[in-house]
Amino acid sequence: TWGYYFKTGIIMTIPVLIVTLVALVLRLSLLN
């Protein structure tokens, strides 16, 4: 059942990517 792990991996990875992108944008805006 690799599809299950693949799906859960995507579900857990997308929020982390969004949070890191938001943190980078906030850091850049604060520096400027």
Short mmCIF file of C-alpha atoms in Angstrom, two decimals:
data_model
loop_
_atom_site.label_atom_id
_atom_site.label_comp_id
_atom_site.label_asym_id
_atom_site.label_seq_id
_atom_site.Cartn_x
_atom_site.Cartn_y
_atom_site.Cartn_z
CA THR A 1 0.00 0.00 0.00
CA TRP A 2 2.58 2.55 -1.12
CA GLY A 3 -0.24 4.82 -2.33
CA TYR A 4 -1.38 5.31 1.27
CA TYR A 5 2.07 6.38 2.42
CA PHE A 6 2.42 8.56 -0.69
CA LYS A 7 -0.89 10.30 0.06
CA THR A 8 -0.10 10.84 3.73
CA GLY A 9 3.36 12.12 2.78
CA ILE A 10 1.84 14.71 0.44
CA ILE A 11 -0.74 15.70 3.06
CA MET A 12 2.02 16.21 5.64
CA THR A 13 4.47 17.90 3.25
CA ILE A 14 2.21 20.57 1.71
CA PRO A 15 1.40 22.41 4.99
CA VAL A 16 5.11 22.40 5.92
CA LEU A 17 6.01 23.92 2.55
CA ILE A 18 3.30 26.57 2.94
CA VAL A 19 4.46 27.44 6.45
CA THR A 20 8.10 27.74 5.36
CA LEU A 21 7.15 29.91 2.38
CA VAL A 22 5.07 32.20 4.61
CA ALA A 23 7.93 32.40 7.13
CA LEU A 24 10.37 33.34 4.36
CA VAL A 25 8.04 36.03 3.01
CA LEU A 26 7.49 37.47 6.49
CA ARG A 27 11.24 37.46 7.17
CA LEU A 28 12.01 39.22 3.89
CA SER A 29 9.27 41.80 4.45
CA LEU A 30 10.53 42.44 7.99
CA LEU A 31 14.10 42.87 6.75
CA ASN A 32 12.98 45.37 4.15
#
